GROMACS .gro file of C-alpha atoms in nm:
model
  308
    1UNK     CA    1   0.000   0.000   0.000
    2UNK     CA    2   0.293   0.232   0.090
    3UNK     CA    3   0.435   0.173  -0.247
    4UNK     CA    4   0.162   0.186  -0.425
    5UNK     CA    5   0.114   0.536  -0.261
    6UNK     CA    6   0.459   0.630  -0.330
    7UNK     CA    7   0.405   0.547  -0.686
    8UNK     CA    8   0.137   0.740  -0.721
    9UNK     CA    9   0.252   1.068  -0.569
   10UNK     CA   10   0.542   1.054  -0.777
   11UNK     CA   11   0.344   0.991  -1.114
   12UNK     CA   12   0.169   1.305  -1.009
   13UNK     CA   13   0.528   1.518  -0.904
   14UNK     CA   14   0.690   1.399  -1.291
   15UNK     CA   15   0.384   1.506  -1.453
   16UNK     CA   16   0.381   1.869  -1.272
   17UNK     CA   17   0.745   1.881  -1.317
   18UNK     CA   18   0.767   1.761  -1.669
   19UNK     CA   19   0.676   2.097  -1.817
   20UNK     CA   20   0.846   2.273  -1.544
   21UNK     CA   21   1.143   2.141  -1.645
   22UNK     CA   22   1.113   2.186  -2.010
   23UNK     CA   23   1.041   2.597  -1.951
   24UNK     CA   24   1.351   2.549  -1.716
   25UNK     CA   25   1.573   2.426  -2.000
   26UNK     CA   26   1.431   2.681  -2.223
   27UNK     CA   27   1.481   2.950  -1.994
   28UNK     CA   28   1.840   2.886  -1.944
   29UNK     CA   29   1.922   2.817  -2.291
   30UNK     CA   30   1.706   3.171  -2.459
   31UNK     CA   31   1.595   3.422  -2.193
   32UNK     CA   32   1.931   3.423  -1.945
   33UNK     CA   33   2.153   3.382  -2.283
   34UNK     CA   34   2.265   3.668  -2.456
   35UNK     CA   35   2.387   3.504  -2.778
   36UNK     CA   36   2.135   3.257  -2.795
   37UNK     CA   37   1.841   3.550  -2.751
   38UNK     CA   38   2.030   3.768  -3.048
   39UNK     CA   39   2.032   3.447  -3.250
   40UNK     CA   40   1.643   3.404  -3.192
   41UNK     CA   41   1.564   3.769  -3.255
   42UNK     CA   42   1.816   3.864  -3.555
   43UNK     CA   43   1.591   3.687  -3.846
   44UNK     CA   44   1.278   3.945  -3.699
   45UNK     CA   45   1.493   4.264  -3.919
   46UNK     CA   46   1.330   4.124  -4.228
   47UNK     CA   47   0.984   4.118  -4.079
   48UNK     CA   48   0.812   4.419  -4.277
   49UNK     CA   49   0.583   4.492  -3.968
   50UNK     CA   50   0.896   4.520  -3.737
   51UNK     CA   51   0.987   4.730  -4.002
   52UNK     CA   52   0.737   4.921  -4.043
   53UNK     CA   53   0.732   4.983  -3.643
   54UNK     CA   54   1.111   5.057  -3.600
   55UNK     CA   55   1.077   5.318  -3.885
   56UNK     CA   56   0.786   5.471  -3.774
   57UNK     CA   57   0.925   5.551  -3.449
   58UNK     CA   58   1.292   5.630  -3.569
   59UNK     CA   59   1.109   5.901  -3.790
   60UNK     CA   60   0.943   6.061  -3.525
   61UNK     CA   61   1.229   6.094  -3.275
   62UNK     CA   62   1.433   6.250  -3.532
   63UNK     CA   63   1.162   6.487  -3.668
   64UNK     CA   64   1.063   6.543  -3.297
   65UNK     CA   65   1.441   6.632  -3.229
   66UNK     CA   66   1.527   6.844  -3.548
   67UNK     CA   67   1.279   7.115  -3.389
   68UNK     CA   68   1.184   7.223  -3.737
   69UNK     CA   69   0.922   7.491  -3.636
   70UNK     CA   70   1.175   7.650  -3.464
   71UNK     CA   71   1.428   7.629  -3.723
   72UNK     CA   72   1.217   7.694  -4.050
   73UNK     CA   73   1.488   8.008  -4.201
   74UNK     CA   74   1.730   7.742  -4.157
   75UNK     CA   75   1.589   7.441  -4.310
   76UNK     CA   76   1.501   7.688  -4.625
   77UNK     CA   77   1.866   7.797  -4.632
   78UNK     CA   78   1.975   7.464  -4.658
   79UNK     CA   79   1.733   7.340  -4.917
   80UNK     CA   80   1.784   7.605  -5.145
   81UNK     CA   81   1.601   7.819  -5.295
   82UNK     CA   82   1.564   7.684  -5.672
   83UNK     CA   83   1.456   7.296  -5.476
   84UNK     CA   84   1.198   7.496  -5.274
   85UNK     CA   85   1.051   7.716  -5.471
   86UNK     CA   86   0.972   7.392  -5.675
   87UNK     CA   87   0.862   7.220  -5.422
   88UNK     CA   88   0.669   7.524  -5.260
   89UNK     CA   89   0.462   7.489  -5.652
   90UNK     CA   90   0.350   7.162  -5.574
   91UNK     CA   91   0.251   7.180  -5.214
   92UNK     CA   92   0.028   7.532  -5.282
   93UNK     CA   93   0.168   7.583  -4.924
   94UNK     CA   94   0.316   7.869  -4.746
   95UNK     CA   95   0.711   7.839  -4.697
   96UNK     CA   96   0.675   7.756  -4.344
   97UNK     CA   97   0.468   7.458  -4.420
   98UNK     CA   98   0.633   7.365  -4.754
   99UNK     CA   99   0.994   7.346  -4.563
  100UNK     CA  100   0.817   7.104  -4.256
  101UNK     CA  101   0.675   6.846  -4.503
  102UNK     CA  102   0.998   6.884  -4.760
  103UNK     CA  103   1.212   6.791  -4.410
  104UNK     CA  104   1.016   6.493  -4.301
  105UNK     CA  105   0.930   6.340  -4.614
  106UNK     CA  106   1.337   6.350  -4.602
  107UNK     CA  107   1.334   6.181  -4.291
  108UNK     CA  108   1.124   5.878  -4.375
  109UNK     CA  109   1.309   5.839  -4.677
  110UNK     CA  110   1.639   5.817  -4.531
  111UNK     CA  111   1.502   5.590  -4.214
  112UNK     CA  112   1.331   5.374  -4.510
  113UNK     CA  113   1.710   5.402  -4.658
  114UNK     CA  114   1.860   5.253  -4.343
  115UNK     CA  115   1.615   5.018  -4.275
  116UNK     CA  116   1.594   4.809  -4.550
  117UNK     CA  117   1.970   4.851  -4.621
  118UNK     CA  118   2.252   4.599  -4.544
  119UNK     CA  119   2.331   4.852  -4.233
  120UNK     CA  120   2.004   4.811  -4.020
  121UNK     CA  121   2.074   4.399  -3.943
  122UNK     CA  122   2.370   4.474  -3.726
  123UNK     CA  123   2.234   4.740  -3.577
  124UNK     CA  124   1.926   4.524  -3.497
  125UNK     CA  125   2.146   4.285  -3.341
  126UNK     CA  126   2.348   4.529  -3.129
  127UNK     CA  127   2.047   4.704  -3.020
  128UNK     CA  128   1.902   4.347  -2.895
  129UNK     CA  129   2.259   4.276  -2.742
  130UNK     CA  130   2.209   4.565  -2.531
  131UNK     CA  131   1.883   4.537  -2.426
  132UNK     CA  132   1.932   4.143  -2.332
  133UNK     CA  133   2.241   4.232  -2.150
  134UNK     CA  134   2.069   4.536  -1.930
  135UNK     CA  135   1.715   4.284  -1.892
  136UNK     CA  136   1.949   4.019  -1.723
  137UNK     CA  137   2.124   4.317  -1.517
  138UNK     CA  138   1.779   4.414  -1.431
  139UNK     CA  139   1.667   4.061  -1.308
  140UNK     CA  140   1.961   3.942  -1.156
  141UNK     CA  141   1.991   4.261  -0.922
  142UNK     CA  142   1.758   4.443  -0.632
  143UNK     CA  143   1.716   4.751  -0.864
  144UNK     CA  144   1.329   4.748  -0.868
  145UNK     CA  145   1.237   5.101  -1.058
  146UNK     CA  146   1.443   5.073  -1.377
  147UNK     CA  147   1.288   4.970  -1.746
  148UNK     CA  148   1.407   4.789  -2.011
  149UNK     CA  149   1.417   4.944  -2.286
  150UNK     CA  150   1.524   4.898  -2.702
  151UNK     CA  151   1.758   5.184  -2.769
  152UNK     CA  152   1.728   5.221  -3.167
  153UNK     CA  153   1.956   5.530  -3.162
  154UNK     CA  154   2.241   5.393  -3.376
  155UNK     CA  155   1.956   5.379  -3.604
  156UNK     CA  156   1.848   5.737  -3.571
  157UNK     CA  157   2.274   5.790  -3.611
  158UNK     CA  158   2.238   5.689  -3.957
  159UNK     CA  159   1.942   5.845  -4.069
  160UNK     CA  160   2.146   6.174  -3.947
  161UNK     CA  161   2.449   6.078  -4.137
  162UNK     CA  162   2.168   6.003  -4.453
  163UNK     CA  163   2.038   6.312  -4.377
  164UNK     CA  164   2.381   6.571  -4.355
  165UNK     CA  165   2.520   6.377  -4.730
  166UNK     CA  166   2.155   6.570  -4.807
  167UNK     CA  167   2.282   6.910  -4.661
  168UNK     CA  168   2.060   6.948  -4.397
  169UNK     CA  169   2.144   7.083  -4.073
  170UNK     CA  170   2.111   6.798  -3.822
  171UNK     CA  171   2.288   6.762  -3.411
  172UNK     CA  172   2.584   6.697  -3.320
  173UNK     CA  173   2.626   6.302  -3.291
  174UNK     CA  174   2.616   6.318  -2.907
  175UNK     CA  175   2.240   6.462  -2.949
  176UNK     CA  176   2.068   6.172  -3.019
  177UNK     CA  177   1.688   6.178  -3.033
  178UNK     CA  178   1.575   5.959  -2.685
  179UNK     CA  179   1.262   5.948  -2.811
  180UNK     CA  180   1.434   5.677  -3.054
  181UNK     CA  181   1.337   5.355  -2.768
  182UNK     CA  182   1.076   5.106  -2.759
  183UNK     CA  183   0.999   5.087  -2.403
  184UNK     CA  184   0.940   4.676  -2.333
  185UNK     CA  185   0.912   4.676  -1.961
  186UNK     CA  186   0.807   4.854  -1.711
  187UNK     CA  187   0.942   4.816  -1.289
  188UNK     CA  188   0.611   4.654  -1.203
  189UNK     CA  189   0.665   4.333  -1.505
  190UNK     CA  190   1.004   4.358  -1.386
  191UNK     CA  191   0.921   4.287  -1.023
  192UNK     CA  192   0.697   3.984  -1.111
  193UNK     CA  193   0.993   3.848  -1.344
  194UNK     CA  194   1.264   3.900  -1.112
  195UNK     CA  195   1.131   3.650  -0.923
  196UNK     CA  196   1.068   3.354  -1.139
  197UNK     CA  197   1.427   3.460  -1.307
  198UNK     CA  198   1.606   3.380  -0.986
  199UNK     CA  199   1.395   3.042  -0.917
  200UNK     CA  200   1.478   2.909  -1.270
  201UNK     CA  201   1.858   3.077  -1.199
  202UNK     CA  202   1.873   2.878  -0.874
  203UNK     CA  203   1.716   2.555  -1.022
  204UNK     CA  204   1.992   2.575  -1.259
  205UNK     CA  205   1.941   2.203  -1.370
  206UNK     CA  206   1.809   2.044  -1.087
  207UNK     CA  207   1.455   2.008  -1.277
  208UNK     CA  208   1.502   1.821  -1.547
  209UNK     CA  209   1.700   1.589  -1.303
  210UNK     CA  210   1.416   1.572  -1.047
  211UNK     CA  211   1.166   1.501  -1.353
  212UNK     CA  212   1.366   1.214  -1.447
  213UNK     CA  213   1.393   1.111  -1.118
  214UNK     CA  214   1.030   1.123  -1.043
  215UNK     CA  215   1.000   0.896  -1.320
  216UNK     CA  216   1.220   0.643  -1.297
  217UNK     CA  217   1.094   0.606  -0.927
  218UNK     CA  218   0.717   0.621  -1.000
  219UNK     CA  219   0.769   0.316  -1.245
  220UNK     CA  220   1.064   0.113  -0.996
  221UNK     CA  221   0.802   0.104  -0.745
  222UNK     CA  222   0.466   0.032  -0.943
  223UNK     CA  223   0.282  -0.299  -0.926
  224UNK     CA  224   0.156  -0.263  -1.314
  225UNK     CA  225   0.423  -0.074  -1.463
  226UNK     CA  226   0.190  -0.043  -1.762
  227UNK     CA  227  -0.051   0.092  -1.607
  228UNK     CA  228   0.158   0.414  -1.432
  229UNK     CA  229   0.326   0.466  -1.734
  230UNK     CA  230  -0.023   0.557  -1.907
  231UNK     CA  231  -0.144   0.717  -1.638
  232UNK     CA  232   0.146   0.934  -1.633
  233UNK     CA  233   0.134   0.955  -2.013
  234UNK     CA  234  -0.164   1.121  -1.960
  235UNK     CA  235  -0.073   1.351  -1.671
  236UNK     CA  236   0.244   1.453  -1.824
  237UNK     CA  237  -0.008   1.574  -2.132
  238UNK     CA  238  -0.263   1.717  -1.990
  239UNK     CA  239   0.045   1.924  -1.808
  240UNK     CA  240   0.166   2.022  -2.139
  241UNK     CA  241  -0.152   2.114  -2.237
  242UNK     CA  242  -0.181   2.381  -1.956
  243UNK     CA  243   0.169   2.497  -1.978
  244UNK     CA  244   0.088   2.579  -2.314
  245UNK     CA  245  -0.250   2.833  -2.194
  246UNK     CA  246  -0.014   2.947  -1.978
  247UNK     CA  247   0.201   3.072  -2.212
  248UNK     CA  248  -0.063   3.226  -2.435
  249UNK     CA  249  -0.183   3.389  -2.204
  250UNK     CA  250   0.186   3.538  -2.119
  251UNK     CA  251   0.165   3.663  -2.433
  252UNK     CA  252  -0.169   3.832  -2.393
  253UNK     CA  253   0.015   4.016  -2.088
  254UNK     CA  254   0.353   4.080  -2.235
  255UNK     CA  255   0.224   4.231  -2.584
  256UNK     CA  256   0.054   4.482  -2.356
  257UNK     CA  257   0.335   4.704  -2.436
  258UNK     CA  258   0.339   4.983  -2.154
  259UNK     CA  259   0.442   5.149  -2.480
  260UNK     CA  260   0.153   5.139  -2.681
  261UNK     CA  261   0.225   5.325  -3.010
  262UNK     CA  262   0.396   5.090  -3.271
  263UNK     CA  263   0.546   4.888  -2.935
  264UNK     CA  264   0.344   4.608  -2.965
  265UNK     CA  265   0.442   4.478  -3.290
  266UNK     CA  266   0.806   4.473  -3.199
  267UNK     CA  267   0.730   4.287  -2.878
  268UNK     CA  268   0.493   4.048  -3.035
  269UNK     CA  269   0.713   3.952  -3.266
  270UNK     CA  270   1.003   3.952  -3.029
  271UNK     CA  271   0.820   3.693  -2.814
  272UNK     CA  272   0.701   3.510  -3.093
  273UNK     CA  273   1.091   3.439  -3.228
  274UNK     CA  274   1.214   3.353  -2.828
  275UNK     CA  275   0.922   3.159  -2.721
  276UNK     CA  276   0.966   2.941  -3.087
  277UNK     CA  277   1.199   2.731  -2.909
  278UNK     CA  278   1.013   2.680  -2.562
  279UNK     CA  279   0.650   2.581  -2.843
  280UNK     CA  280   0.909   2.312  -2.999
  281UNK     CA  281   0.966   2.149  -2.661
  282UNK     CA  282   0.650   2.189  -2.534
  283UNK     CA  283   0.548   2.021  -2.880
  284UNK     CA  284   0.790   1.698  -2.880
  285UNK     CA  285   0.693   1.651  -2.493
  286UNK     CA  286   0.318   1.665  -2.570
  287UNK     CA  287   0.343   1.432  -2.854
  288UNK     CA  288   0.579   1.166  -2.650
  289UNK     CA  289   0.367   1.186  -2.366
  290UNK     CA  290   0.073   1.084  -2.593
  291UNK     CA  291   0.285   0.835  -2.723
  292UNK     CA  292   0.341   0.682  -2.430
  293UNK     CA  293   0.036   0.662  -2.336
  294UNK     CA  294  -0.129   0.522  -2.656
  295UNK     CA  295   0.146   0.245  -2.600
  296UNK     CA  296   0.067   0.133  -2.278
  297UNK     CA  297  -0.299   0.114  -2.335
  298UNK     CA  298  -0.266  -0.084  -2.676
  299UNK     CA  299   0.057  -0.300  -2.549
  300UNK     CA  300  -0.223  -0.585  -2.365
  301UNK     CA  301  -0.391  -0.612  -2.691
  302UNK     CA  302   0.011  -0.619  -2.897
  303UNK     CA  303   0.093  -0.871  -2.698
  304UNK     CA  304  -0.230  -1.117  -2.774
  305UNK     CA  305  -0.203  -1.022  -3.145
  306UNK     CA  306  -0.472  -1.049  -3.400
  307UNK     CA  307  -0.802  -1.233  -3.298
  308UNK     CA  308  -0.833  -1.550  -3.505
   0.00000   0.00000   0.00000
């Protein structure tokens, strides 16, 4: 009866654990790895709606930190007044107005430029090394009011450069727009993932060993062998099964970007690309739990064979 007992509590512990300790091994390999979560994310510069985000709020920043309505005389100087006047025909506008849309159509074009040249996939990648590096600062200290932000500044860098080969009058290099971030977390998400950082940190690889564990000792001490390892089949799915609402709904939560405008689809996607890897284990465990199961049920009538 003891044994039996024993059994059964640790059919119940592997099945718990068994996702547990697949998230753990994710975790470890993705989230608290800086090359491994640059390698995940790098491929998500060729998404056009990452694109279309990063470019949107590049533009801004740098329109934002030009200050063309107080610098109208000059931005006419420097466009010249043959280029303007043209341009002034086919606006209809006053100069005032003429010189603010000639100077940001100029901006999108050369953060278009940069985007979807050779330049922008290293600077994705840097700009993801640096905001992996400061999230695992942020988690792995007692700081609790910081952010974690996506500094896309070296990209507003080369729209200046882009912009100066045009001869217009841009800052210094050391006057970066600010505005140029995607903010991805705020201190209160921070809070809430400090702590399961430091229990999968601590774990370190003590999970997966405890699953296996729970396993091998669930079966060593059944009476019908075939019987715990469908029930734990079973279990170990239906675990799976919840892990994986579980993580849906994380991504319900994280995608509600505390930056609203244009944040979201860079953080969806970004999630999308680092939880890939955590789906594909979650995946492969479902279907070998099923497996298992289907084995154990069908391995009475295997054994009999075909009735005559």
């Amino acid at each position: 009866m003891v044994r039996r007992a024993i059994s059964a509590l640790l059919v119940v512990l592997a099945a718990v654990l068994t996702p547990i300790a697949l998230t753990s091994v994710w975790t470890r390999d993705v989230v608290t790895d800086t090359d491994s979560y640059v390698s995940a994310t790098a491929p998500l510069a060729e998404q056009p709606a990452v694109q279309r985000a990063i470019e949107d709020r590049v533009a801004r920043a740098v329109v934002q930190q030009l200050a063309i309505g107080r610098r109208t005389q000059v931005f006419a100087q420097a466009i010249g007044s043959a280029g303007l006047q043209q341009f002034l025909e086919e606006q209809g506008a006053t100069t005032a107005t003429a010189v603010r849309a000639f100077v940001r159509d100029a901006v999108r074009s050369a953060v278009a430029s940069v985007v979807e040249s050779d330049a922008f996939p290293p600077l994705w990648k840097a700009a993801n090394r640096a905001m992996h590096r400061q999230l695992v600062e942020v988690l792995s200290s007692d700081v609790g009011s910081r952010t974690v932000t996506l500094d896309l500044r070296s990209i507003a860098a080369e729209v200046f450069s882009a912009l100066d080969d045009q001869g217009l009058p841009v800052p210094s290099a050391d006057a970066l727009p600010r505005q140029a971030t995607f903010q991805l977390a705020n201190s209160s998400d921070l809070d809430r993932a400090r702590v399961a950082y430091r229990g999968v940190d601590a774990a370190g690889l003590a999970l997966p060993v405890l699953a296996l564990l729970a396993i091998a000792g669930a079966l060593l001490l059944s009476t019908s062998r075939r019987r715990t390892a469908l029930v734990l089949g079973v279990l170990a799915a239906l675990a799976l099964a919840a892990e994986a609402v579980l993580v849906l709904a994380a991504r319900t939560v994280v995608t509600d970007s505390p930056d609203s405008r244009n944040g979201k689809a860079v953080i969806r996607a970004g999630w999308d690309a680092v939880t890939a890897g955590l789906w594909h284990l979650l995946i492969a465990g479902f279907v070998v739990a099923l497996l298992v199961a289907a084995i154990s049920a069908l391995a009475p009538r295997l054994r009999r064979g075909p009735s005559a």
